[in-house]
Amino acid sequence: MEKINIAIFVSGNGSNCENLIKYFTPSEHYRCALVVCNKPEAYALTRAERLGVPTAVTPKPQLNDETVMMPLLRQYDIQFIVLAGFLPLVPNFLIDAYPRRIINIHPALLPKYGGKGMWGHHVHEAVKAAGETETGMTVHWVTPVCDSGEMIAQYKVALSPDDTADDIAEKEHQLEMTYFPKVVEQVLNETFF
């Protein structure tokens, strides 16, 4: 049986990207076939290349150009897209081409702390400023409206009043490292088998 090809879309450091590639490398069913990044300087590209996964740099004009993106995804026979720290909005033509085949991870318990400008450290600082007693990660379907797609899974972690934004980020990141690949695999299994 041919493996299902996954594209991982990233913008930054790429720890989730690397974690996903390593998780799926031994898989009989799935392959991380392409890493797409909107920033040429992102460390995620180095991580992917080290692990032998092809990469493509698609700054915003290319990302939003159907005549660039669709041939690229067809070239690698991409059947599913995982956003792992990808900051730009996904263009509608991609959402239309991959209905219920694009998921995203968000570093908060949506619907709180989602939407435009709510990414990375901005989220953790907002969680700290609000005095939240817990935070977590949310995996959700991608729709044309930022961070508004149906939730697939959420995992929570308790916070202490003494936690800094960096502490909150580290606690939330540990959830991502533990659970994100498993959630992706579960969604893939439900989608393809």
One Martini backbone bead per residue (centre of mass of N, CA, C, O) as a GRO file, in nm:
protein
  193
    1MET     BB    1   0.097   0.036   0.021
    2GLU     BB    2   0.057   0.356  -0.003
    3LYS     BB    3   0.150   0.638   0.128
    4ILE     BB    4   0.060   0.906   0.311
    5ASN     BB    5   0.093   1.247   0.234
    6ILE     BB    6   0.256   1.498   0.422
    7ALA     BB    7   0.225   1.840   0.510
    8ILE     BB    8   0.432   2.086   0.665
    9PHE     BB    9   0.355   2.392   0.818
   10VAL     BB   10   0.587   2.669   0.869
   11SER     BB   11   0.778   2.957   1.050
   12GLY     BB   12   1.010   2.845   1.250
   13ASN     BB   13   1.179   2.636   1.453
   14GLY     BB   14   1.038   2.324   1.445
   15SER     BB   15   0.971   2.117   1.678
   16ASN     BB   16   0.707   1.992   1.571
   17CYS     BB   17   0.811   1.904   1.301
   18GLU     BB   18   1.028   1.710   1.403
   19ASN     BB   19   0.839   1.534   1.572
   20LEU     BB   20   0.666   1.437   1.333
   21ILE     BB   21   0.882   1.309   1.160
   22LYS     BB   22   0.979   1.104   1.373
   23TYR     BB   23   0.704   0.967   1.424
   24PHE     BB   24   0.651   0.889   1.098
   25THR     BB   25   0.895   0.731   0.986
   26PRO     BB   26   0.792   0.426   1.082
   27SER     BB   27   0.546   0.433   0.919
   28GLU     BB   28   0.321   0.245   0.715
   29HIS     BB   29   0.111   0.501   0.623
   30TYR     BB   30   0.305   0.757   0.675
   31ARG     BB   31   0.440   1.074   0.529
   32CYS     BB   32   0.676   1.323   0.543
   33ALA     BB   33   0.708   1.494   0.228
   34LEU     BB   34   0.672   1.808   0.331
   35VAL     BB   35   0.811   2.139   0.384
   36VAL     BB   36   0.645   2.446   0.453
   37CYS     BB   37   0.780   2.787   0.422
   38ASN     BB   38   0.764   3.149   0.470
   39LYS     BB   39   1.071   3.138   0.591
   40PRO     BB   40   1.404   3.119   0.497
   41GLU     BB   41   1.526   3.141   0.815
   42ALA     BB   42   1.404   2.897   0.926
   43TYR     BB   43   1.485   2.626   1.130
   44ALA     BB   44   1.291   2.412   1.016
   45LEU     BB   45   1.450   2.357   0.755
   46THR     BB   46   1.695   2.225   0.887
   47ARG     BB   47   1.549   1.997   1.025
   48ALA     BB   48   1.429   1.865   0.769
   49GLU     BB   49   1.691   1.820   0.611
   50ARG     BB   50   1.828   1.637   0.826
   51LEU     BB   51   1.567   1.427   0.782
   52GLY     BB   52   1.504   1.417   0.457
   53VAL     BB   53   1.303   1.658   0.397
   54PRO     BB   54   1.150   1.832   0.187
   55THR     BB   55   1.157   2.179   0.077
   56ALA     BB   56   0.959   2.496   0.087
   57VAL     BB   57   0.958   2.834  -0.012
   58THR     BB   58   0.657   3.048   0.074
   59PRO     BB   59   0.586   3.332   0.044
   60LYS     BB   60   0.302   3.505   0.038
   61PRO     BB   61   0.272   3.527  -0.273
   62GLN     BB   62   0.294   3.215  -0.315
   63LEU     BB   63   0.085   3.112  -0.114
   64ASN     BB   64  -0.150   3.293  -0.275
   65ASP     BB   65  -0.071   3.104  -0.529
   66GLU     BB   66  -0.218   2.859  -0.701
   67THR     BB   67   0.011   2.817  -0.933
   68VAL     BB   68   0.214   2.725  -0.703
   69MET     BB   69   0.086   2.535  -0.481
   70MET     BB   70  -0.056   2.304  -0.634
   71PRO     BB   71   0.190   2.186  -0.786
   72LEU     BB   72   0.357   2.130  -0.534
   73LEU     BB   73   0.153   1.930  -0.396
   74ARG     BB   74   0.141   1.736  -0.640
   75GLN     BB   75   0.441   1.656  -0.660
   76TYR     BB   76   0.397   1.518  -0.349
   77ASP     BB   77   0.117   1.397  -0.301
   78ILE     BB   78  -0.074   1.563  -0.119
   79GLN     BB   79  -0.333   1.473   0.144
   80PHE     BB   80  -0.212   1.641   0.395
   81ILE     BB   81  -0.232   1.912   0.645
   82VAL     BB   82   0.007   2.055   0.882
   83LEU     BB   83   0.002   2.290   1.130
   84ALA     BB   84   0.332   2.405   1.283
   85GLY     BB   85   0.367   2.715   1.326
   86PHE     BB   86   0.168   2.879   1.129
   87LEU     BB   87   0.090   3.218   1.052
   88PRO     BB   88  -0.057   3.229   0.807
   89LEU     BB   89  -0.314   3.237   0.622
   90VAL     BB   90  -0.506   3.020   0.464
   91PRO     BB   91  -0.599   2.981   0.165
   92ASN     BB   92  -0.898   2.904   0.021
   93PHE     BB   93  -0.795   2.706  -0.203
   94LEU     BB   94  -0.683   2.502   0.004
   95ILE     BB   95  -0.938   2.445   0.164
   96ASP     BB   96  -1.093   2.342  -0.088
   97ALA     BB   97  -0.877   2.113  -0.168
   98TYR     BB   98  -0.879   2.039   0.173
   99PRO     BB   99  -1.126   1.897   0.306
  100ARG     BB  100  -1.065   1.798   0.607
  101ARG     BB  101  -0.711   1.829   0.560
  102ILE     BB  102  -0.667   2.065   0.784
  103ILE     BB  103  -0.449   2.130   1.059
  104ASN     BB  104  -0.413   2.283   1.391
  105ILE     BB  105  -0.205   2.444   1.627
  106HIS     BB  106  -0.271   2.579   1.961
  107PRO     BB  107  -0.136   2.772   2.252
  108ALA     BB  108  -0.444   2.713   2.358
  109LEU     BB  109  -0.776   2.738   2.490
  110LEU     BB  110  -0.997   2.724   2.294
  111PRO     BB  111  -1.132   3.038   2.239
  112LYS     BB  112  -0.900   3.135   2.383
  113TYR     BB  113  -0.643   3.310   2.248
  114GLY     BB  114  -0.734   3.392   1.958
  115GLY     BB  115  -0.627   3.500   1.656
  116LYS     BB  116  -0.504   3.780   1.573
  117GLY     BB  117  -0.176   3.778   1.718
  118MET     BB  118  -0.217   3.475   1.838
  119TRP     BB  119   0.110   3.385   1.911
  120GLY     BB  120   0.303   3.240   2.101
  121HIS     BB  121   0.403   3.463   2.336
  122HIS     BB  122   0.138   3.623   2.327
  123VAL     BB  123  -0.029   3.405   2.460
  124HIS     BB  124   0.129   3.364   2.729
  125GLU     BB  125   0.100   3.659   2.823
  126ALA     BB  126  -0.211   3.658   2.831
  127VAL     BB  127  -0.244   3.431   3.035
  128LYS     BB  128  -0.090   3.572   3.262
  129ALA     BB  129  -0.250   3.844   3.273
  130ALA     BB  130  -0.530   3.678   3.344
  131GLY     BB  131  -0.473   3.450   3.566
  132GLU     BB  132  -0.455   3.170   3.488
  133THR     BB  133  -0.483   2.813   3.594
  134GLU     BB  134  -0.476   2.737   3.282
  135THR     BB  135  -0.358   2.552   3.000
  136GLY     BB  136  -0.286   2.478   2.641
  137MET     BB  137  -0.394   2.272   2.371
  138THR     BB  138  -0.508   2.300   2.024
  139VAL     BB  139  -0.688   2.108   1.791
  140HIS     BB  140  -0.784   2.210   1.451
  141TRP     BB  141  -0.967   2.303   1.205
  142VAL     BB  142  -0.942   2.459   0.899
  143THR     BB  143  -1.046   2.788   0.823
  144PRO     BB  144  -1.099   3.109   0.709
  145VAL     BB  145  -1.108   3.146   1.020
  146CYS     BB  146  -0.918   3.223   1.270
  147ASP     BB  147  -0.935   2.978   1.511
  148SER     BB  148  -1.255   2.846   1.430
  149GLY     BB  149  -1.238   2.560   1.418
  150GLU     BB  150  -1.303   2.262   1.489
  151MET     BB  151  -1.248   2.067   1.749
  152ILE     BB  152  -1.040   1.783   1.832
  153ALA     BB  153  -0.828   1.879   2.068
  154GLN     BB  154  -0.746   1.889   2.429
  155TYR     BB  155  -0.484   2.011   2.652
  156LYS     BB  156  -0.396   2.034   2.999
  157VAL     BB  157  -0.245   2.275   3.237
  158ALA     BB  158  -0.127   2.376   3.524
  159LEU     BB  159  -0.106   2.681   3.707
  160SER     BB  160   0.092   2.917   3.863
  161PRO     BB  161   0.135   3.230   3.993
  162ASP     BB  162   0.462   3.204   3.939
  163ASP     BB  163   0.436   3.187   3.650
  164THR     BB  164   0.572   3.256   3.366
  165ALA     BB  165   0.562   3.287   3.037
  166ASP     BB  166   0.788   3.077   3.003
  167ASP     BB  167   0.660   2.856   3.176
  168ILE     BB  168   0.405   2.832   3.009
  169ALA     BB  169   0.540   2.757   2.745
  170GLU     BB  170   0.673   2.495   2.847
  171LYS     BB  171   0.420   2.344   2.936
  172GLU     BB  172   0.279   2.354   2.660
  173HIS     BB  173   0.507   2.220   2.491
  174GLN     BB  174   0.491   1.942   2.627
  175LEU     BB  175   0.216   1.876   2.514
  176GLU     BB  176   0.291   1.883   2.218
  177MET     BB  177   0.510   1.660   2.223
  178THR     BB  178   0.312   1.437   2.329
  179TYR     BB  179   0.021   1.484   2.148
  180PHE     BB  180   0.024   1.578   1.851
  181PRO     BB  181   0.102   1.319   1.690
  182LYS     BB  182  -0.140   1.151   1.796
  183VAL     BB  183  -0.362   1.329   1.678
  184VAL     BB  184  -0.279   1.314   1.387
  185GLU     BB  185  -0.306   1.007   1.363
  186GLN     BB  186  -0.604   0.989   1.435
  187VAL     BB  187  -0.705   1.164   1.199
  188LEU     BB  188  -0.586   0.991   0.975
  189ASN     BB  189  -0.735   0.730   1.044
  190GLU     BB  190  -1.024   0.858   1.010
  191THR     BB  191  -0.977   0.955   0.709
  192PHE     BB  192  -0.831   0.672   0.568
  193PHE     BB  193  -0.975   0.407   0.757
   0.00000   0.00000   0.00000
